[in-house]
JSON list of C-alpha atoms in Angstrom, two decimals:
[
{"chain": "Z", "resi": 1, "resn": "MET", "atom": "CA", "xyz": [19.74, -6.79, -10.46]},
{"chain": "Z", "resi": 2, "resn": "ALA", "atom": "CA", "xyz": [18.37, -3.60, -8.80]},
{"chain": "Z", "resi": 3, "resn": "THR", "atom": "CA", "xyz": [20.88, -0.82, -8.08]},
{"chain": "Z", "resi": 4, "resn": "PRO", "atom": "CA", "xyz": [20.85, 1.28, -4.82]},
{"chain": "Z", "resi": 5, "resn": "ASN", "atom": "CA", "xyz": [18.95, 4.61, -4.85]},
{"chain": "Z", "resi": 6, "resn": "PRO", "atom": "CA", "xyz": [21.08, 7.49, -4.63]},
{"chain": "Z", "resi": 7, "resn": "THR", "atom": "CA", "xyz": [19.45, 8.77, -1.64]},
{"chain": "Z", "resi": 8, "resn": "SER", "atom": "CA", "xyz": [19.06, 7.05, 1.99]},
{"chain": "Z", "resi": 9, "resn": "LEU", "atom": "CA", "xyz": [15.95, 6.31, 3.69]},
{"chain": "Z", "resi": 10, "resn": "THR", "atom": "CA", "xyz": [15.70, 7.47, 7.34]},
{"chain": "Z", "resi": 11, "resn": "PRO", "atom": "CA", "xyz": [15.17, 4.19, 9.37]},
{"chain": "Z", "resi": 12, "resn": "LEU", "atom": "CA", "xyz": [11.62, 3.67, 10.52]},
{"chain": "Z", "resi": 13, "resn": "THR", "atom": "CA", "xyz": [11.24, 3.24, 14.33]},
{"chain": "Z", "resi": 14, "resn": "LYS", "atom": "CA", "xyz": [9.10, 0.93, 15.90]},
{"chain": "Z", "resi": 15, "resn": "LEU", "atom": "CA", "xyz": [6.82, 3.74, 17.14]},
{"chain": "Z", "resi": 16, "resn": "GLN", "atom": "CA", "xyz": [6.77, 5.34, 13.60]},
{"chain": "Z", "resi": 17, "resn": "LEU", "atom": "CA", "xyz": [5.68, 2.04, 12.09]},
{"chain": "Z", "resi": 18, "resn": "THR", "atom": "CA", "xyz": [2.84, 1.61, 14.45]},
{"chain": "Z", "resi": 19, "resn": "ALA", "atom": "CA", "xyz": [1.67, 5.05, 13.97]},
{"chain": "Z", "resi": 20, "resn": "ALA", "atom": "CA", "xyz": [1.76, 4.86, 10.04]},
{"chain": "Z", "resi": 21, "resn": "SER", "atom": "CA", "xyz": [-0.12, 1.40, 10.30]},
{"chain": "Z", "resi": 22, "resn": "HIS", "atom": "CA", "xyz": [-2.66, 2.93, 12.39]},
{"chain": "Z", "resi": 23, "resn": "ALA", "atom": "CA", "xyz": [-3.19, 5.93, 10.36]},
{"chain": "Z", "resi": 24, "resn": "ALA", "atom": "CA", "xyz": [-3.31, 3.71, 7.19]},
{"chain": "Z", "resi": 25, "resn": "LEU", "atom": "CA", "xyz": [-6.08, 1.26, 8.75]},
{"chain": "Z", "resi": 26, "resn": "VAL", "atom": "CA", "xyz": [-7.97, 4.39, 10.18]},
{"chain": "Z", "resi": 27, "resn": "HIS", "atom": "CA", "xyz": [-8.01, 5.60, 6.64]},
{"chain": "Z", "resi": 28, "resn": "GLN", "atom": "CA", "xyz": [-9.40, 2.29, 5.13]},
{"chain": "Z", "resi": 29, "resn": "ILE", "atom": "CA", "xyz": [-12.07, 2.39, 7.82]},
{"chain": "Z", "resi": 30, "resn": "GLN", "atom": "CA", "xyz": [-13.17, 5.77, 7.17]},
{"chain": "Z", "resi": 31, "resn": "ALA", "atom": "CA", "xyz": [-13.18, 5.32, 3.35]},
{"chain": "Z", "resi": 32, "resn": "GLN", "atom": "CA", "xyz": [-15.53, 2.32, 3.76]},
{"chain": "Z", "resi": 33, "resn": "ASP", "atom": "CA", "xyz": [-17.68, 3.64, 6.52]},
{"chain": "Z", "resi": 34, "resn": "LEU", "atom": "CA", "xyz": [-18.15, 7.18, 5.40]},
{"chain": "Z", "resi": 35, "resn": "HIS", "atom": "CA", "xyz": [-17.55, 7.05, 1.60]},
{"chain": "Z", "resi": 36, "resn": "LYS", "atom": "CA", "xyz": [-18.70, 3.38, 0.89]},
{"chain": "Z", "resi": 37, "resn": "LYS", "atom": "CA", "xyz": [-15.36, 2.61, -0.82]},
{"chain": "Z", "resi": 38, "resn": "ARG", "atom": "CA", "xyz": [-13.33, -0.62, -1.15]},
{"chain": "Z", "resi": 39, "resn": "PRO", "atom": "CA", "xyz": [-11.21, -1.58, 1.86]},
{"chain": "Z", "resi": 40, "resn": "PHE", "atom": "CA", "xyz": [-8.06, -0.53, 0.51]},
{"chain": "Z", "resi": 41, "resn": "ALA", "atom": "CA", "xyz": [-5.97, 2.51, 1.49]},
{"chain": "Z", "resi": 42, "resn": "ALA", "atom": "CA", "xyz": [-2.56, 4.09, 1.29]},
{"chain": "Z", "resi": 43, "resn": "ILE", "atom": "CA", "xyz": [-0.54, 6.85, 2.78]},
{"chain": "Z", "resi": 44, "resn": "LEU", "atom": "CA", "xyz": [2.55, 8.56, 1.94]},
{"chain": "Z", "resi": 45, "resn": "LEU", "atom": "CA", "xyz": [5.09, 9.66, 4.72]},
{"chain": "Z", "resi": 46, "resn": "ALA", "atom": "CA", "xyz": [7.49, 12.31, 4.19]},
{"chain": "Z", "resi": 47, "resn": "PRO", "atom": "CA", "xyz": [11.15, 11.40, 4.81]},
{"chain": "Z", "resi": 48, "resn": "ASP", "atom": "CA", "xyz": [10.75, 12.19, 8.46]},
{"chain": "Z", "resi": 49, "resn": "ASN", "atom": "CA", "xyz": [8.37, 9.08, 8.56]},
{"chain": "Z", "resi": 50, "resn": "GLU", "atom": "CA", "xyz": [5.77, 10.92, 10.51]},
{"chain": "Z", "resi": 51, "resn": "THR", "atom": "CA", "xyz": [4.23, 13.71, 8.38]},
{"chain": "Z", "resi": 52, "resn": "ILE", "atom": "CA", "xyz": [1.54, 12.19, 6.01]},
{"chain": "Z", "resi": 53, "resn": "LEU", "atom": "CA", "xyz": [1.76, 13.97, 2.57]},
{"chain": "Z", "resi": 54, "resn": "LEU", "atom": "CA", "xyz": [-0.83, 12.22, 0.78]},
{"chain": "Z", "resi": 55, "resn": "SER", "atom": "CA", "xyz": [-3.61, 9.63, 1.04]},
{"chain": "Z", "resi": 56, "resn": "SER", "atom": "CA", "xyz": [-5.71, 7.55, -1.19]},
{"chain": "Z", "resi": 57, "resn": "ASN", "atom": "CA", "xyz": [-8.31, 4.67, -1.20]},
{"chain": "Z", "resi": 58, "resn": "SER", "atom": "CA", "xyz": [-9.55, 2.59, -4.09]},
{"chain": "Z", "resi": 59, "resn": "LEU", "atom": "CA", "xyz": [-11.77, 4.15, -6.53]},
{"chain": "Z", "resi": 60, "resn": "SER", "atom": "CA", "xyz": [-12.57, 1.00, -8.69]},
{"chain": "Z", "resi": 61, "resn": "HIS", "atom": "CA", "xyz": [-11.25, -2.27, -9.39]},
{"chain": "Z", "resi": 62, "resn": "VAL", "atom": "CA", "xyz": [-8.59, -0.58, -11.78]},
{"chain": "Z", "resi": 63, "resn": "ARG", "atom": "CA", "xyz": [-8.00, 2.66, -9.72]},
{"chain": "Z", "resi": 64, "resn": "HIS", "atom": "CA", "xyz": [-6.24, 1.16, -6.70]},
{"chain": "Z", "resi": 65, "resn": "ALA", "atom": "CA", "xyz": [-5.30, 3.14, -3.61]},
{"chain": "Z", "resi": 66, "resn": "GLU", "atom": "CA", "xyz": [-1.61, 2.49, -4.18]},
{"chain": "Z", "resi": 67, "resn": "SER", "atom": "CA", "xyz": [-1.39, 3.29, -7.75]},
{"chain": "Z", "resi": 68, "resn": "GLU", "atom": "CA", "xyz": [-3.73, 6.59, -7.38]},
{"chain": "Z", "resi": 69, "resn": "LEU", "atom": "CA", "xyz": [-1.55, 7.82, -4.51]},
{"chain": "Z", "resi": 70, "resn": "ALA", "atom": "CA", "xyz": [1.81, 6.91, -6.53]},
{"chain": "Z", "resi": 71, "resn": "ARG", "atom": "CA", "xyz": [0.63, 8.82, -9.70]},
{"chain": "Z", "resi": 72, "resn": "ASN", "atom": "CA", "xyz": [-0.51, 11.61, -7.61]},
{"chain": "Z", "resi": 73, "resn": "ALA", "atom": "CA", "xyz": [2.88, 11.87, -5.70]},
{"chain": "Z", "resi": 74, "resn": "ALA", "atom": "CA", "xyz": [4.75, 11.65, -9.04]},
{"chain": "Z", "resi": 75, "resn": "ASP", "atom": "CA", "xyz": [2.75, 14.67, -10.36]},
{"chain": "Z", "resi": 76, "resn": "ASN", "atom": "CA", "xyz": [3.47, 16.69, -7.11]},
{"chain": "Z", "resi": 77, "resn": "TYR", "atom": "CA", "xyz": [6.58, 15.79, -5.60]},
{"chain": "Z", "resi": 78, "resn": "ASP", "atom": "CA", "xyz": [10.34, 15.64, -7.01]},
{"chain": "Z", "resi": 79, "resn": "TRP", "atom": "CA", "xyz": [11.73, 12.20, -7.91]},
{"chain": "Z", "resi": 80, "resn": "ALA", "atom": "CA", "xyz": [14.75, 12.49, -5.44]},
{"chain": "Z", "resi": 81, "resn": "TYR", "atom": "CA", "xyz": [12.25, 13.60, -2.72]},
{"chain": "Z", "resi": 82, "resn": "LEU", "atom": "CA", "xyz": [10.09, 10.72, -3.42]},
{"chain": "Z", "resi": 83, "resn": "ALA", "atom": "CA", "xyz": [12.99, 8.21, -3.20]},
{"chain": "Z", "resi": 84, "resn": "CYS", "atom": "CA", "xyz": [13.15, 9.19, 0.64]},
{"chain": "Z", "resi": 85, "resn": "CYS", "atom": "CA", "xyz": [9.34, 8.74, 1.22]},
{"chain": "Z", "resi": 86, "resn": "THR", "atom": "CA", "xyz": [7.51, 5.72, 2.55]},
{"chain": "Z", "resi": 87, "resn": "LEU", "atom": "CA", "xyz": [4.12, 4.44, 1.18]},
{"chain": "Z", "resi": 88, "resn": "VAL", "atom": "CA", "xyz": [2.10, 2.52, 3.68]},
{"chain": "Z", "resi": 89, "resn": "SER", "atom": "CA", "xyz": [-0.56, 0.31, 2.38]},
{"chain": "Z", "resi": 90, "resn": "THR", "atom": "CA", "xyz": [-3.24, -1.74, 4.23]},
{"chain": "Z", "resi": 91, "resn": "TRP", "atom": "CA", "xyz": [-2.66, -4.46, 1.62]},
{"chain": "Z", "resi": 92, "resn": "GLU", "atom": "CA", "xyz": [0.16, -5.69, -0.55]},
{"chain": "Z", "resi": 93, "resn": "PRO", "atom": "CA", "xyz": [0.09, -3.95, -3.66]},
{"chain": "Z", "resi": 94, "resn": "CYS", "atom": "CA", "xyz": [-0.62, -5.86, -6.81]},
{"chain": "Z", "resi": 95, "resn": "ALA", "atom": "CA", "xyz": [1.69, -5.73, -9.85]},
{"chain": "Z", "resi": 96, "resn": "MET", "atom": "CA", "xyz": [0.01, -2.87, -11.38]},
{"chain": "Z", "resi": 97, "resn": "CYS", "atom": "CA", "xyz": [0.35, -0.76, -8.12]},
{"chain": "Z", "resi": 98, "resn": "ALA", "atom": "CA", "xyz": [3.84, -2.27, -7.53]},
{"chain": "Z", "resi": 99, "resn": "GLY", "atom": "CA", "xyz": [5.00, -0.81, -10.86]},
{"chain": "Z", "resi": 100, "resn": "ALA", "atom": "CA", "xyz": [3.30, 2.66, -10.25]},
{"chain": "Z", "resi": 101, "resn": "ILE", "atom": "CA", "xyz": [5.19, 2.88, -7.03]},
{"chain": "Z", "resi": 102, "resn": "TYR", "atom": "CA", "xyz": [8.46, 1.96, -8.78]},
{"chain": "Z", "resi": 103, "resn": "TRP", "atom": "CA", "xyz": [7.97, 4.44, -11.64]},
{"chain": "Z", "resi": 104, "resn": "ALA", "atom": "CA", "xyz": [7.08, 7.12, -9.01]},
{"chain": "Z", "resi": 105, "resn": "HIS", "atom": "CA", "xyz": [10.27, 6.35, -7.41]},
{"chain": "Z", "resi": 106, "resn": "ILE", "atom": "CA", "xyz": [8.80, 5.86, -4.00]},
{"chain": "Z", "resi": 107, "resn": "GLY", "atom": "CA", "xyz": [11.90, 4.69, -1.74]},
{"chain": "Z", "resi": 108, "resn": "ARG", "atom": "CA", "xyz": [9.97, 2.39, 0.72]},
{"chain": "Z", "resi": 109, "resn": "LEU", "atom": "CA", "xyz": [6.88, 0.40, 0.78]},
{"chain": "Z", "resi": 110, "resn": "VAL", "atom": "CA", "xyz": [5.24, -0.91, 4.02]},
{"chain": "Z", "resi": 111, "resn": "TYR", "atom": "CA", "xyz": [2.29, -3.12, 3.51]},
{"chain": "Z", "resi": 112, "resn": "LEU", "atom": "CA", "xyz": [0.14, -4.41, 6.45]},
{"chain": "Z", "resi": 113, "resn": "ALA", "atom": "CA", "xyz": [-1.55, -7.52, 5.01]},
{"chain": "Z", "resi": 114, "resn": "SER", "atom": "CA", "xyz": [-0.62, -9.92, 2.16]},
{"chain": "Z", "resi": 115, "resn": "GLU", "atom": "CA", "xyz": [-2.04, -10.77, -1.31]},
{"chain": "Z", "resi": 116, "resn": "GLU", "atom": "CA", "xyz": [-2.51, -14.26, -0.09]},
{"chain": "Z", "resi": 117, "resn": "ALA", "atom": "CA", "xyz": [-4.58, -13.13, 2.83]},
{"chain": "Z", "resi": 118, "resn": "LEU", "atom": "CA", "xyz": [-6.63, -10.80, 0.44]},
{"chain": "Z", "resi": 119, "resn": "ARG", "atom": "CA", "xyz": [-7.33, -13.97, -1.76]},
{"chain": "Z", "resi": 120, "resn": "GLY", "atom": "CA", "xyz": [-8.70, -15.56, 1.42]},
{"chain": "Z", "resi": 121, "resn": "VAL", "atom": "CA", "xyz": [-11.09, -12.70, 2.01]},
{"chain": "Z", "resi": 122, "resn": "VAL", "atom": "CA", "xyz": [-12.23, -12.23, -1.62]},
{"chain": "Z", "resi": 123, "resn": "GLY", "atom": "CA", "xyz": [-12.27, -15.61, -2.68]},
{"chain": "Z", "resi": 124, "resn": "VAL", "atom": "CA", "xyz": [-11.31, -17.11, -6.11]},
{"chain": "Z", "resi": 125, "resn": "GLY", "atom": "CA", "xyz": [-12.83, -15.69, -9.25]},
{"chain": "Z", "resi": 126, "resn": "ASN", "atom": "CA", "xyz": [-14.31, -12.35, -7.76]},
{"chain": "Z", "resi": 127, "resn": "PRO", "atom": "CA", "xyz": [-14.62, -10.13, -10.82]},
{"chain": "Z", "resi": 128, "resn": "GLU", "atom": "CA", "xyz": [-14.17, -7.15, -8.64]},
{"chain": "Z", "resi": 129, "resn": "ASN", "atom": "CA", "xyz": [-10.93, -8.35, -7.25]},
{"chain": "Z", "resi": 130, "resn": "LEU", "atom": "CA", "xyz": [-9.14, -11.10, -9.33]},
{"chain": "Z", "resi": 131, "resn": "THR", "atom": "CA", "xyz": [-6.03, -11.41, -7.03]},
{"chain": "Z", "resi": 132, "resn": "LEU", "atom": "CA", "xyz": [-2.88, -11.92, -8.86]},
{"chain": "Z", "resi": 133, "resn": "ASP", "atom": "CA", "xyz": [-0.25, -14.25, -7.54]},
{"chain": "Z", "resi": 134, "resn": "LEU", "atom": "CA", "xyz": [2.71, -11.92, -8.21]},
{"chain": "Z", "resi": 135, "resn": "PRO", "atom": "CA", "xyz": [4.45, -10.45, -4.90]},
{"chain": "Z", "resi": 136, "resn": "CYS", "atom": "CA", "xyz": [5.22, -7.01, -5.07]},
{"chain": "Z", "resi": 137, "resn": "ARG", "atom": "CA", "xyz": [8.78, -7.83, -4.11]},
{"chain": "Z", "resi": 138, "resn": "ARG", "atom": "CA", "xyz": [9.25, -9.73, -7.25]},
{"chain": "Z", "resi": 139, "resn": "VAL", "atom": "CA", "xyz": [8.10, -6.92, -9.29]},
{"chain": "Z", "resi": 140, "resn": "PHE", "atom": "CA", "xyz": [10.55, -4.60, -7.57]},
{"chain": "Z", "resi": 141, "resn": "GLU", "atom": "CA", "xyz": [13.44, -7.13, -7.96]},
{"chain": "Z", "resi": 142, "resn": "ARG", "atom": "CA", "xyz": [13.07, -6.82, -11.75]},
{"chain": "Z", "resi": 143, "resn": "GLY", "atom": "CA", "xyz": [13.84, -3.00, -11.45]},
{"chain": "Z", "resi": 144, "resn": "GLN", "atom": "CA", "xyz": [17.03, -0.82, -11.70]},
{"chain": "Z", "resi": 145, "resn": "SER", "atom": "CA", "xyz": [16.38, 1.05, -8.74]},
{"chain": "Z", "resi": 146, "resn": "VAL", "atom": "CA", "xyz": [15.78, -0.51, -4.95]},
{"chain": "Z", "resi": 147, "resn": "VAL", "atom": "CA", "xyz": [12.45, -0.16, -3.34]},
{"chain": "Z", "resi": 148, "resn": "GLU", "atom": "CA", "xyz": [12.83, -1.37, 0.32]},
{"chain": "Z", "resi": 149, "resn": "VAL", "atom": "CA", "xyz": [9.83, -3.49, 1.21]},
{"chain": "Z", "resi": 150, "resn": "ILE", "atom": "CA", "xyz": [8.60, -4.23, 4.86]},
{"chain": "Z", "resi": 151, "resn": "GLY", "atom": "CA", "xyz": [5.50, -6.46, 5.37]},
{"chain": "Z", "resi": 152, "resn": "PRO", "atom": "CA", "xyz": [3.41, -8.10, 5.76]},
{"chain": "Z", "resi": 153, "resn": "LEU", "atom": "CA", "xyz": [3.01, -7.20, 9.44]},
{"chain": "Z", "resi": 154, "resn": "VAL", "atom": "CA", "xyz": [1.81, -10.42, 10.58]},
{"chain": "Z", "resi": 155, "resn": "GLU", "atom": "CA", "xyz": [3.72, -10.58, 14.03]},
{"chain": "Z", "resi": 156, "resn": "GLU", "atom": "CA", "xyz": [2.89, -7.05, 14.94]},
{"chain": "Z", "resi": 157, "resn": "GLY", "atom": "CA", "xyz": [-0.92, -8.11, 14.63]},
{"chain": "Z", "resi": 158, "resn": "TRP", "atom": "CA", "xyz": [-1.97, -5.64, 11.65]},
{"chain": "Z", "resi": 159, "resn": "GLU", "atom": "CA", "xyz": [-2.40, -8.15, 9.03]},
{"chain": "Z", "resi": 160, "resn": "GLY", "atom": "CA", "xyz": [-5.15, -9.70, 11.24]},
{"chain": "Z", "resi": 161, "resn": "ARG", "atom": "CA", "xyz": [-6.66, -6.38, 11.95]},
{"chain": "Z", "resi": 162, "resn": "VAL", "atom": "CA", "xyz": [-6.78, -5.52, 8.20]},
{"chain": "Z", "resi": 163, "resn": "VAL", "atom": "CA", "xyz": [-8.29, -9.04, 7.38]},
{"chain": "Z", "resi": 164, "resn": "LYS", "atom": "CA", "xyz": [-10.87, -8.58, 10.20]},
{"chain": "Z", "resi": 165, "resn": "ASP", "atom": "CA", "xyz": [-11.96, -5.14, 9.00]},
{"chain": "Z", "resi": 166, "resn": "SER", "atom": "CA", "xyz": [-11.95, -6.22, 5.22]},
{"chain": "Z", "resi": 167, "resn": "THR", "atom": "CA", "xyz": [-14.04, -9.42, 6.02]},
{"chain": "Z", "resi": 168, "resn": "ALA", "atom": "CA", "xyz": [-16.85, -7.30, 7.84]},
{"chain": "Z", "resi": 169, "resn": "TYR", "atom": "CA", "xyz": [-16.76, -5.01, 4.69]},
{"chain": "Z", "resi": 170, "resn": "LYS", "atom": "CA", "xyz": [-17.04, -8.01, 2.46]},
{"chain": "Z", "resi": 171, "resn": "ALA", "atom": "CA", "xyz": [-20.35, -9.02, 4.48]},
{"chain": "Z", "resi": 172, "resn": "VAL", "atom": "CA", "xyz": [-21.97, -5.61, 3.18]},
{"chain": "Z", "resi": 173, "resn": "ASP", "atom": "CA", "xyz": [-21.36, -7.06, -0.47]},
{"chain": "Z", "resi": 174, "resn": "ILE", "atom": "CA", "xyz": [-19.97, -3.90, -2.16]},
{"chain": "Z", "resi": 175, "resn": "TRP", "atom": "CA", "xyz": [-17.06, -5.59, -3.81]}
]
């Protein structure tokens, strides 16, 4: 059973959530269109829920946006500070990325689209993205500290936007 973090997170307002979601999706689109990267992006918000400290996109099928960002954050920021930060991802982090978020001690995760929706985009047996049916919440539940999780943002319309953007990317066949 997870125990609470010694710090408290500043609640996200609806306006902050919308701005962060927009920033993450814009980062994903830019990574795809300008740099020919995969349609996965993550940003790290400071404790004020507005300042973007870091951003990352997927570099390969093993160097995912969330794990790259979490490792970079852990190398550059204090453990207690990261407990007050929020990682915003366009897709639900896989088990590997959830583990990196946990070990970096990032206090909150927001993801726009679910792993299940990703499986619908990439299909079954795609060697570049063999989705893993292990929700990030289940990974975090096994830890000793709490990671607050918000997502997928279906009702807010973000999941549909991410899926639409990623489906267009898949048509380019760079997976």
